[in-house]
Tab-separated table of C-alpha atoms in Angstrom:
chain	number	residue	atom	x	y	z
D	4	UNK	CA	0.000	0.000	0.000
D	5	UNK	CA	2.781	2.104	-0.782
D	6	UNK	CA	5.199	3.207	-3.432
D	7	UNK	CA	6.171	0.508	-5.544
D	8	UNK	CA	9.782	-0.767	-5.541
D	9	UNK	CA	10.141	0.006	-1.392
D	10	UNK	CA	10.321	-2.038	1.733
D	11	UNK	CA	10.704	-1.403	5.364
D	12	UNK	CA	12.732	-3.062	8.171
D	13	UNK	CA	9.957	-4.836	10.395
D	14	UNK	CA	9.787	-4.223	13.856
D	15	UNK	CA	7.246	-5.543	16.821
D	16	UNK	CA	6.614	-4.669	20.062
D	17	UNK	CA	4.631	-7.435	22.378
D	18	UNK	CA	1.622	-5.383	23.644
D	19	UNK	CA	1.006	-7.813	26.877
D	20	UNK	CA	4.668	-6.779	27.855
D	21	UNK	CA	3.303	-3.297	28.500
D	22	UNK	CA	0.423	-5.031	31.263
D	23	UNK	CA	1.345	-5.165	34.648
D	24	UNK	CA	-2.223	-7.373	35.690
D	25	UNK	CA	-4.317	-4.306	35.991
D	26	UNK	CA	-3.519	-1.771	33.824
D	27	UNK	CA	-1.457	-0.497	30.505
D	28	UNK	CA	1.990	1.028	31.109
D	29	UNK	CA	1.081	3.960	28.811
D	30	UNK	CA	4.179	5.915	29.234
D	31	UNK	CA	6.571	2.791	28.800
D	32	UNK	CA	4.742	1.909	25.289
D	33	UNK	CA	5.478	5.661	24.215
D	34	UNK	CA	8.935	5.216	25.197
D	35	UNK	CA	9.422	1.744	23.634
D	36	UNK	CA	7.683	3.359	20.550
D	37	UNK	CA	9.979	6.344	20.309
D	38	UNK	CA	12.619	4.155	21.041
D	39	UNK	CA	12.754	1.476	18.079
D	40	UNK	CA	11.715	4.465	15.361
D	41	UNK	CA	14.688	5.537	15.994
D	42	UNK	CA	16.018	1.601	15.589
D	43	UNK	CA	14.474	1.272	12.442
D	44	UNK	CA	15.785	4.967	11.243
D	45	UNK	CA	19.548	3.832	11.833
D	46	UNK	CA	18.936	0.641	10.027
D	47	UNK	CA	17.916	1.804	6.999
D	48	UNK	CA	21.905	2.724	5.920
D	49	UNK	CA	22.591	-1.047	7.594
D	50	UNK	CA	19.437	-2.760	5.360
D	51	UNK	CA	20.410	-5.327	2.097
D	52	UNK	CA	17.936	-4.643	-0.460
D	53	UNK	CA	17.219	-7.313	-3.682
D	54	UNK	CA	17.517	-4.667	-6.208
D	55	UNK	CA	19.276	-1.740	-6.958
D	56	UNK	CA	15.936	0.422	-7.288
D	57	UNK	CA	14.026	-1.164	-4.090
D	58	UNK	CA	17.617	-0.034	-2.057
D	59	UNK	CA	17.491	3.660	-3.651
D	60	UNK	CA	13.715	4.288	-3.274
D	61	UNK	CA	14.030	2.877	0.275
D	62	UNK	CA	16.608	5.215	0.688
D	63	UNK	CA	14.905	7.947	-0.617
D	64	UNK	CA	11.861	7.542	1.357
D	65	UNK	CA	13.593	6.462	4.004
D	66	UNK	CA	10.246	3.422	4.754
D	67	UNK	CA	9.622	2.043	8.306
D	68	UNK	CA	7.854	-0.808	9.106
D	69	UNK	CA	7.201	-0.221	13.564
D	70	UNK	CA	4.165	-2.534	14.217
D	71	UNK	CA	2.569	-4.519	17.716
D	72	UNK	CA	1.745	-8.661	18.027
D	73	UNK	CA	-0.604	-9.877	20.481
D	74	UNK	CA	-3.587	-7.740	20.525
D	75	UNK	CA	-5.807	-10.856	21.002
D	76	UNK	CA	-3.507	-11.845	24.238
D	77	UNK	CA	-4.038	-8.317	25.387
D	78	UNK	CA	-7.768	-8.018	25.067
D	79	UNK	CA	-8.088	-11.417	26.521
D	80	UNK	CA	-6.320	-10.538	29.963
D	81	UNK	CA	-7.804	-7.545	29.707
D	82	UNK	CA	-11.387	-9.373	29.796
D	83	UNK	CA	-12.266	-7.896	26.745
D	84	UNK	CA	-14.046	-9.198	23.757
D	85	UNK	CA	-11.977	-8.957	20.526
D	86	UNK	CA	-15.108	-8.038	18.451
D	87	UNK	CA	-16.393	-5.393	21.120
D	88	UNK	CA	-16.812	-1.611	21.093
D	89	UNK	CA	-14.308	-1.188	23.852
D	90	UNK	CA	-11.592	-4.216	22.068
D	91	UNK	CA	-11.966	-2.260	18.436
D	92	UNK	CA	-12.043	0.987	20.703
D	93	UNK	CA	-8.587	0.154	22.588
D	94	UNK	CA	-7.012	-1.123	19.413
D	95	UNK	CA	-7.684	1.576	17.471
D	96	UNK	CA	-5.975	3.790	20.611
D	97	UNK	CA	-2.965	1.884	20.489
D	98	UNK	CA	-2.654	1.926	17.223
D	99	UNK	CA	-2.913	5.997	16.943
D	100	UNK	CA	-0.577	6.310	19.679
D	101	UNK	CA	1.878	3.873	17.938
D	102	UNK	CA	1.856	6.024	14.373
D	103	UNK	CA	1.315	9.308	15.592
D	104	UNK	CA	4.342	9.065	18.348
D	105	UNK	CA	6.628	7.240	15.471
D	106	UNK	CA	5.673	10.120	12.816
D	107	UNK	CA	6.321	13.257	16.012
D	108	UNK	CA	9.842	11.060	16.355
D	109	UNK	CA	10.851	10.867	12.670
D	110	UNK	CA	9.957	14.953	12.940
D	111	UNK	CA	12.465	15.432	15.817
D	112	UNK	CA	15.037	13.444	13.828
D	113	UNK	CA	14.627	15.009	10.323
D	114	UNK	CA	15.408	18.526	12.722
D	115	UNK	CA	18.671	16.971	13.683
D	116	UNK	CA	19.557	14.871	10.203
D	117	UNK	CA	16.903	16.678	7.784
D	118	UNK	CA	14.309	15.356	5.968
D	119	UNK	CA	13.697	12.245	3.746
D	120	UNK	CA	14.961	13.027	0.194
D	121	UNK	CA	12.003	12.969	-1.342
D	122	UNK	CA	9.827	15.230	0.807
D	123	UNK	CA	10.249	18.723	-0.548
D	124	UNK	CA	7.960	17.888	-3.496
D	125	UNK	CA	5.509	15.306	-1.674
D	126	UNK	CA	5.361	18.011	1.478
D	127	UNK	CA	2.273	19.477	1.245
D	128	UNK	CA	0.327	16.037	0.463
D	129	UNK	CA	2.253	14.595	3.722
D	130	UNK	CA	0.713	17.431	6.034
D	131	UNK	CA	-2.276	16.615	4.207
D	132	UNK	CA	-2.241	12.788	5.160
D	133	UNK	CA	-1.123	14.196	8.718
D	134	UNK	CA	-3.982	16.305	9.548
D	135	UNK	CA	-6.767	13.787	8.374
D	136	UNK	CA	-5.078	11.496	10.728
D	137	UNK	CA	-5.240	13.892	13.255
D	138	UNK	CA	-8.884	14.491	12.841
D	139	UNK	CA	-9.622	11.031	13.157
D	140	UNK	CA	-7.187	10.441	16.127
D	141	UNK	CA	-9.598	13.343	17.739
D	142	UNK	CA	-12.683	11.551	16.862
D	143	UNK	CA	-13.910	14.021	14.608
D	144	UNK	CA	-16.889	12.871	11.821
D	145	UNK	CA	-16.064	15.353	8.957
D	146	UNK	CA	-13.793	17.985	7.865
D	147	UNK	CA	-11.364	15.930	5.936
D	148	UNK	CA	-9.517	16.760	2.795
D	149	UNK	CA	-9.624	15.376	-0.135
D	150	UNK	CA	-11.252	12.332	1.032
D	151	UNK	CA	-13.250	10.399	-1.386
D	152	UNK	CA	-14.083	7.671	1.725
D	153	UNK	CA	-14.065	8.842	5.364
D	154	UNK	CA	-12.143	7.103	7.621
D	155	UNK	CA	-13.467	5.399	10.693
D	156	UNK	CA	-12.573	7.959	13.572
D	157	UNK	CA	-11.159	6.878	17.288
D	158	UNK	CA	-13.966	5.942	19.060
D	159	UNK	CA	-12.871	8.367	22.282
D	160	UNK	CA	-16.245	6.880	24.147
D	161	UNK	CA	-15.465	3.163	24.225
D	162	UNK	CA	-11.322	3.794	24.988
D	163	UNK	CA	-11.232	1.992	28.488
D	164	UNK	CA	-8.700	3.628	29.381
D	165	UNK	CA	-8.825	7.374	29.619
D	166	UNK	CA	-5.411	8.388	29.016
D	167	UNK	CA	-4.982	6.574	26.332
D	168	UNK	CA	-7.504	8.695	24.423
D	169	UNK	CA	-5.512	11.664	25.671
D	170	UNK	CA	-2.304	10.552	24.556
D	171	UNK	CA	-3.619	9.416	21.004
D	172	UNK	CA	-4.449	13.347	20.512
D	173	UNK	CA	-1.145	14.209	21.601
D	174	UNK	CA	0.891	12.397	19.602
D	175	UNK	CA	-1.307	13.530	16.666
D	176	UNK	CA	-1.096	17.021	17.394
D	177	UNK	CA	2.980	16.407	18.158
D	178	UNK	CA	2.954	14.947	14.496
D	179	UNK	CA	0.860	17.757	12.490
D	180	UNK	CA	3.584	20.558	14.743
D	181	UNK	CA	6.551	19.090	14.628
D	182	UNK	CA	6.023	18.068	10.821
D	183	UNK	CA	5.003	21.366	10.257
D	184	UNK	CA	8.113	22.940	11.468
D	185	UNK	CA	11.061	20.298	10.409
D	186	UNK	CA	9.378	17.910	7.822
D	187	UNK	CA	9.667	14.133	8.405
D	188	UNK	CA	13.161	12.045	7.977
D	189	UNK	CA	10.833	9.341	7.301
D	190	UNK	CA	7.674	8.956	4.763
D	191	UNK	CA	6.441	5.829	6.381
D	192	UNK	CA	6.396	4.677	10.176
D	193	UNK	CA	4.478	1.578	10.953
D	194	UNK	CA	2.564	-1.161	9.634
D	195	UNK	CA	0.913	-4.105	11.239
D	196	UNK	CA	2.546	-7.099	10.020
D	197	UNK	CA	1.401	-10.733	10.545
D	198	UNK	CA	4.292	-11.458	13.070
D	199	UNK	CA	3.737	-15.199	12.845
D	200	UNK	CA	7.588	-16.582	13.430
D	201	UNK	CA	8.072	-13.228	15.536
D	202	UNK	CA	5.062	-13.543	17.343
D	203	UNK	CA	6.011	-17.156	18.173
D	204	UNK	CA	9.579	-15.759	19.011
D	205	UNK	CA	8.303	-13.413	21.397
D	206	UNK	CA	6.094	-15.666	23.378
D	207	UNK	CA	2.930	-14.000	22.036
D	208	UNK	CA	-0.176	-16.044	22.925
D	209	UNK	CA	-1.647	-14.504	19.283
D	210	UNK	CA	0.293	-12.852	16.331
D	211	UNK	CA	-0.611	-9.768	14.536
D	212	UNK	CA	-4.082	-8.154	14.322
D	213	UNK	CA	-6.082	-11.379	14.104
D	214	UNK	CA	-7.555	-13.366	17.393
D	215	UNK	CA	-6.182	-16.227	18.335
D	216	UNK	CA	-6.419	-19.314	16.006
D	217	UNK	CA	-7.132	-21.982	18.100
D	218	UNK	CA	-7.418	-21.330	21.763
D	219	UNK	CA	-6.059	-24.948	22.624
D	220	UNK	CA	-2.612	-26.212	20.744
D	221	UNK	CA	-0.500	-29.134	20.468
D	222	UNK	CA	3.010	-28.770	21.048
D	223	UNK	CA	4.859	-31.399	19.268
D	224	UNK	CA	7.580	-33.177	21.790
D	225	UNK	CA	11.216	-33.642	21.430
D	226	UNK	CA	11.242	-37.160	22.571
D	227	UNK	CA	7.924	-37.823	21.143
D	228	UNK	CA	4.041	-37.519	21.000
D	229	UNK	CA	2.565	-33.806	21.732
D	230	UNK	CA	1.475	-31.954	24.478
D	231	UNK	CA	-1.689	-30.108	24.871
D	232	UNK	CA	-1.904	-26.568	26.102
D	233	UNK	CA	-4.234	-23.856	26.371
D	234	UNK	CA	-3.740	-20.521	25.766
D	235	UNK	CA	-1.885	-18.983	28.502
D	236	UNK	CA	-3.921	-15.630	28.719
D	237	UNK	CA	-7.651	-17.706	28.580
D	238	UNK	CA	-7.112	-18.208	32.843
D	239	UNK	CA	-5.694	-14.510	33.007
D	240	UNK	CA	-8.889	-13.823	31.737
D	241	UNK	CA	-11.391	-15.736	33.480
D	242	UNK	CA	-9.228	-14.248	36.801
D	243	UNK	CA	-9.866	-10.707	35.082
D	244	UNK	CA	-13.952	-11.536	35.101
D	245	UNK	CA	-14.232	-12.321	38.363
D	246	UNK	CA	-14.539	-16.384	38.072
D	247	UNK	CA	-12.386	-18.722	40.818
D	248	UNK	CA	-9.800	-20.849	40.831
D	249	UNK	CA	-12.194	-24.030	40.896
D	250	UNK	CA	-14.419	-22.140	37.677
D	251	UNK	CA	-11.277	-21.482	35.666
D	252	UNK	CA	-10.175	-24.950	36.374
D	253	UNK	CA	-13.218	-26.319	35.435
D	254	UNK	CA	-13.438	-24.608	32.457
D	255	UNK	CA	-9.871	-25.646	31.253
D	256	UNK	CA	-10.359	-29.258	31.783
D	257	UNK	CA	-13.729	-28.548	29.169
D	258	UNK	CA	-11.353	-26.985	26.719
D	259	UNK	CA	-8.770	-29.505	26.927
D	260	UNK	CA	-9.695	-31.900	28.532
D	261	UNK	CA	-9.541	-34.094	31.780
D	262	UNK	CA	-7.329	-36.733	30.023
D	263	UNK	CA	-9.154	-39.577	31.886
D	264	UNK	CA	-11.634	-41.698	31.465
D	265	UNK	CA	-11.835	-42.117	35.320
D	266	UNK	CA	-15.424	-39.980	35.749
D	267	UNK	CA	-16.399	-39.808	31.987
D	268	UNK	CA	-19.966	-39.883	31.486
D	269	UNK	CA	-21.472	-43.307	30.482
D	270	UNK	CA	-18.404	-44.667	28.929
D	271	UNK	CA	-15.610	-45.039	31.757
D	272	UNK	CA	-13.710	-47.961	33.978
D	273	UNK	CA	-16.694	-49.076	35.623
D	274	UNK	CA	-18.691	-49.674	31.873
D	275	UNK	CA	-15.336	-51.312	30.742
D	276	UNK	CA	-15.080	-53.192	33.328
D	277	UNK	CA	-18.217	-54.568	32.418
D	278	UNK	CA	-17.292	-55.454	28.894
D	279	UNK	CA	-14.274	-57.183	30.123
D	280	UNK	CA	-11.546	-54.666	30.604
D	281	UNK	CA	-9.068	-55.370	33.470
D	282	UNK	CA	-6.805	-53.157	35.701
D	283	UNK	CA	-4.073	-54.216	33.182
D	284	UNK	CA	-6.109	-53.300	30.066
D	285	UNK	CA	-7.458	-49.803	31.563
D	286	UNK	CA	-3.909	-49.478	32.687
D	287	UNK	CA	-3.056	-48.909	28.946
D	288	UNK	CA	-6.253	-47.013	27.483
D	289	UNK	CA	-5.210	-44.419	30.169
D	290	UNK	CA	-1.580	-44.266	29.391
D	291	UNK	CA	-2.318	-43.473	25.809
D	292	UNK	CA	-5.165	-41.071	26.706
D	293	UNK	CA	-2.991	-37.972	27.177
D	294	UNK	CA	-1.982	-37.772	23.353
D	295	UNK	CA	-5.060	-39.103	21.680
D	296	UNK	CA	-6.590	-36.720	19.501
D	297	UNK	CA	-9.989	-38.631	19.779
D	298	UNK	CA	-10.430	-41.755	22.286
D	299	UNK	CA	-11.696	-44.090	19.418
D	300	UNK	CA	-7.348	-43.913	18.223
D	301	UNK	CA	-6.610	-45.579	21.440
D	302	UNK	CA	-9.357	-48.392	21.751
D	303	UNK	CA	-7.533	-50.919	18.834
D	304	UNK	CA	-5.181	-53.679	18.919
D	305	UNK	CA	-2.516	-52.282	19.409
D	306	UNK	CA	-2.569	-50.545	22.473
D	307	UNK	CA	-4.825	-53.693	24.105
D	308	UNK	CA	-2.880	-56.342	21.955
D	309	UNK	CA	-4.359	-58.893	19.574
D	310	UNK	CA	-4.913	-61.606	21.762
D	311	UNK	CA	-7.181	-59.418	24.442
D	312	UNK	CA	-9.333	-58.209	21.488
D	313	UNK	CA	-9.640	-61.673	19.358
D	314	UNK	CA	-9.745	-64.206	22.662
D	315	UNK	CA	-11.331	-61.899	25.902
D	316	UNK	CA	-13.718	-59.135	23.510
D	317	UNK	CA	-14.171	-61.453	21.396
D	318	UNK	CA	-13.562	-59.573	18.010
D	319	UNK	CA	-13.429	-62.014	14.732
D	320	UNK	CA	-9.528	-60.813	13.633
D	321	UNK	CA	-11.387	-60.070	9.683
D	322	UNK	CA	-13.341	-57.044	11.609
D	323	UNK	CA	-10.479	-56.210	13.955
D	324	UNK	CA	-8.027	-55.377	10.733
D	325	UNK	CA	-10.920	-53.072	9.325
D	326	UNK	CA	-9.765	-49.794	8.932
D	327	UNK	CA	-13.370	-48.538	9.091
D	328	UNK	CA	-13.488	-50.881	12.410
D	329	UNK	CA	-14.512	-48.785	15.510
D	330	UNK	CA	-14.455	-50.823	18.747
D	331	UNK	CA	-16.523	-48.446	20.904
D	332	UNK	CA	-19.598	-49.345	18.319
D	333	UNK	CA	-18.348	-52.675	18.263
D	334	UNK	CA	-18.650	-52.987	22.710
D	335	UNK	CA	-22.803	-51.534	22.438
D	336	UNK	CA	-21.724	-47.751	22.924
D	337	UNK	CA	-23.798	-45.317	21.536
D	338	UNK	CA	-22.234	-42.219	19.212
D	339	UNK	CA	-23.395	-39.910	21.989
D	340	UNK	CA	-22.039	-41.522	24.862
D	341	UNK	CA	-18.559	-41.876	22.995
D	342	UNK	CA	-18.876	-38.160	21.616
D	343	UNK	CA	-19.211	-37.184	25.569
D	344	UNK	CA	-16.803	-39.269	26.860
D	345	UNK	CA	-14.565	-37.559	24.180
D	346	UNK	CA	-15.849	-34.077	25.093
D	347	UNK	CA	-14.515	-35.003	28.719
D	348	UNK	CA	-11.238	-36.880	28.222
D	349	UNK	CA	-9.868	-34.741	25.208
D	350	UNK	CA	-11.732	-31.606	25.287
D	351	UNK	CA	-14.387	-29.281	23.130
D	352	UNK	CA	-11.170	-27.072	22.251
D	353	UNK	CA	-13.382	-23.864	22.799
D	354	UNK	CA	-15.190	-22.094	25.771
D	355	UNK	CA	-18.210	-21.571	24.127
D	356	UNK	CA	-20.615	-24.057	25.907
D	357	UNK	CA	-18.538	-24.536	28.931
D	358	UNK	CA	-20.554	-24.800	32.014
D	359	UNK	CA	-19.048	-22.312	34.043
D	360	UNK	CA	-19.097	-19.567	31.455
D	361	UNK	CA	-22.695	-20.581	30.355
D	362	UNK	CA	-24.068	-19.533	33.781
D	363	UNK	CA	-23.801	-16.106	36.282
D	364	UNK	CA	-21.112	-16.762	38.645
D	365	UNK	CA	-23.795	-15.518	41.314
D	366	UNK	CA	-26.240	-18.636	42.331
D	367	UNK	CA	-29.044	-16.167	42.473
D	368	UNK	CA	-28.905	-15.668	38.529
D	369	UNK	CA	-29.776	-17.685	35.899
D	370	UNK	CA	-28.704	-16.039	32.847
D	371	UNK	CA	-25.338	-15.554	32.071
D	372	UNK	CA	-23.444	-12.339	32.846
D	373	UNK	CA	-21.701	-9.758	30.963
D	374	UNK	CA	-18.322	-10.779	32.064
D	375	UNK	CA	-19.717	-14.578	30.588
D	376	UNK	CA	-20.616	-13.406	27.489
D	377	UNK	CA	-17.386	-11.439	26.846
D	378	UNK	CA	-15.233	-14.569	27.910
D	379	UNK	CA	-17.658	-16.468	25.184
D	380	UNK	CA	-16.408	-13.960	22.399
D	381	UNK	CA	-13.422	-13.394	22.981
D	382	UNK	CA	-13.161	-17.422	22.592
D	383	UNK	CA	-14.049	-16.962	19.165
D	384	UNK	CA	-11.571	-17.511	16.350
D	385	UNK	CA	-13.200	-15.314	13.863
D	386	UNK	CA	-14.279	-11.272	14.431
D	387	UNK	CA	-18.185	-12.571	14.656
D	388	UNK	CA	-20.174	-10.282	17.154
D	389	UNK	CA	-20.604	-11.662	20.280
């Protein structure tokens, strides 16, 4: 979305770094932001380009590419949902504050080092592009210049967070000033990249600007088989909304899983013990539990052995080599009581329906809460509204 044959060093800063638990470090993401503008100003002399003309028009226009990862993470311990008024409202802060303090810092610099080459005959469309953004960082509806489409402007009423309004003005009004009176060393600032190997680099529980793909993951093991984890800011959440440590717990195991089939409903030791099963026999369903993706991959011969299936179950070895075989069907269990035993032992993988987050927290209410219905949405893997 800019001039062709440019590019821009990439830069991210982890937004959940700048959350102490109960609120934003405002002033340290202004700092951080000031801070690596300047990075990515020096490295554009130090950058390798693929072609002659991307290096000298990245020169010219001296391109930045300052950006944030984990929104999703951030919203989530923040107990927002990432399709609310107040998560698109906080977002859109953040991201102000981000280009508006990286555009006031390129100013200071182009004092000290001049401007970008090119800027003398693009300066008066630059302001231009500056003061629309500045009416939209101050929430203004119309007045914009040469706009064919308005742009969407900072929702100041939904901001949680007061200052954070205040100090997406500023920088805005820093920009438009200082731009005014020095120019910019730098045409472009930031852009929000997809910071997937970055993101992962950085610990973020989500990437770029998208919510989280999957809210429960499997982390492939060194020595073998995976491990199954949930997203490290869904608890941070449900501690943000009020719920307790049982509730959160609860609602974990749902997601994930309790990895047993020890109080699984209708299909558990007691029911297998009944079709046969002995301590030996459960012994091994329940060590291979823990990495099944679905229980019906551990019931087969070769986790219970041939001869246990063929001689004590009693399966003819023709149906036993099926692939299509399913031993669950096979023992007189129904497709919903193995569908809920698999619910329990390896998780839904999502909140939504979880019974903790489908009720009030308060016994004295029967329909569920705001704080439930913003833990429900922000579950979501796609920007539906909740």
């Amino acid at each position: 979305m800019f001039l062709d044959d440019t590019a821009c060093n990439l830069a991210s800063l982890n937004l959940l770094t700048f959350w102490n638990g109960q609120e934003l470090d405002a002033a340290l993401y202004v700092h951080a932001v000031k801070l690596w503008t300047l990075t990515l100003e020096i490295s554009v002399t130090m950058a390798q380009f693929p072609s002659k003309e991307i290096a000298q028009l990245s020169y010219d226009f001296r391109t930045l590419g300052l950006g944030y990862a984990n929104i999703g993470g951030l919203l989530m311990n923040m107990g927002l949902g990432y399709d609310s008024a107040e998560g698109r409202a906080l977002c859109g802060a953040l991201t102000a504050i981000m280009t508006g303090t990286a555009y006031a810092t390129s100013a200071e610099i182009a004092a000290e080092l001049g401007a970008f080459a090119a800027y003398d005959r693009n300066r008066e469309s630059m302001l231009r592009v500056i003061r629309n953004h500045r009416r939209a960082a101050h929430g203004q509806a119309g007045g914009y210049e040469n706009l064919a489409v308005k742009p969407v402007p900072l929702d100041h009423a939904n901001v949680p967070d007061a200052r954070l309004s205040e100090l997406a003005m500023q920088a805005w009004d820093d920009a438009l000033s200082l731009g005014e009176a020095h120019g910019f060393r730098n045409a472009q600032t930031t852009v929000i990249a997809p910071t997937g190997t970055i993101g992962l680099v950085m610990d973020c529980d989500t990437t770029g600007i998208e919510p989280d793909f999957a809210l429960v993951k499997f982390k492939k093991l060194a020595g073998g088989g995976y491990f199954k984890i949930i997203n490290q800011s869904v608890p941070a959440a449900l501690d943000k909304l009020g719920y307790s440590s049982a509730e959160i717990e609860e609602v974990i195991a749902y997601a994930v899983g309790h990895r047993t089939l020890g109080n699984a409903p209708g299909l558990n030791h007691t029911a297998l013990i009944g079709h046969g099963f002995g301590p030996e026999e459960i012994e091994k369903i329940e060590a291979a539990l823990p990495q099944a993706f679905d229980i019906r991959f551990v019931f087969n011969q070769w986790t219970l052995g041939e001869e246990f299936c063929t001689g004590t179950l009693g399966i003819p070895a023709a149906r036993l080599n099926d692939p299509g075989f399913d031993m669950l069907r096979h023992l007189g269990f129904t497709r919903a009581q193995i569908d809920a035993a698999n619910d329990h032992v390896c998780g839904t993988m999502t909140l939504e329906g979880a019974p903790t987050c489908a009720r009030s927290t308060s016994p004295s209410s029967t329909a569920p809460t705001p704080a439930a219905r913003r833990v429900s949405a922000s579950s979501r893997s796609r920007a539906t509204s909740p």
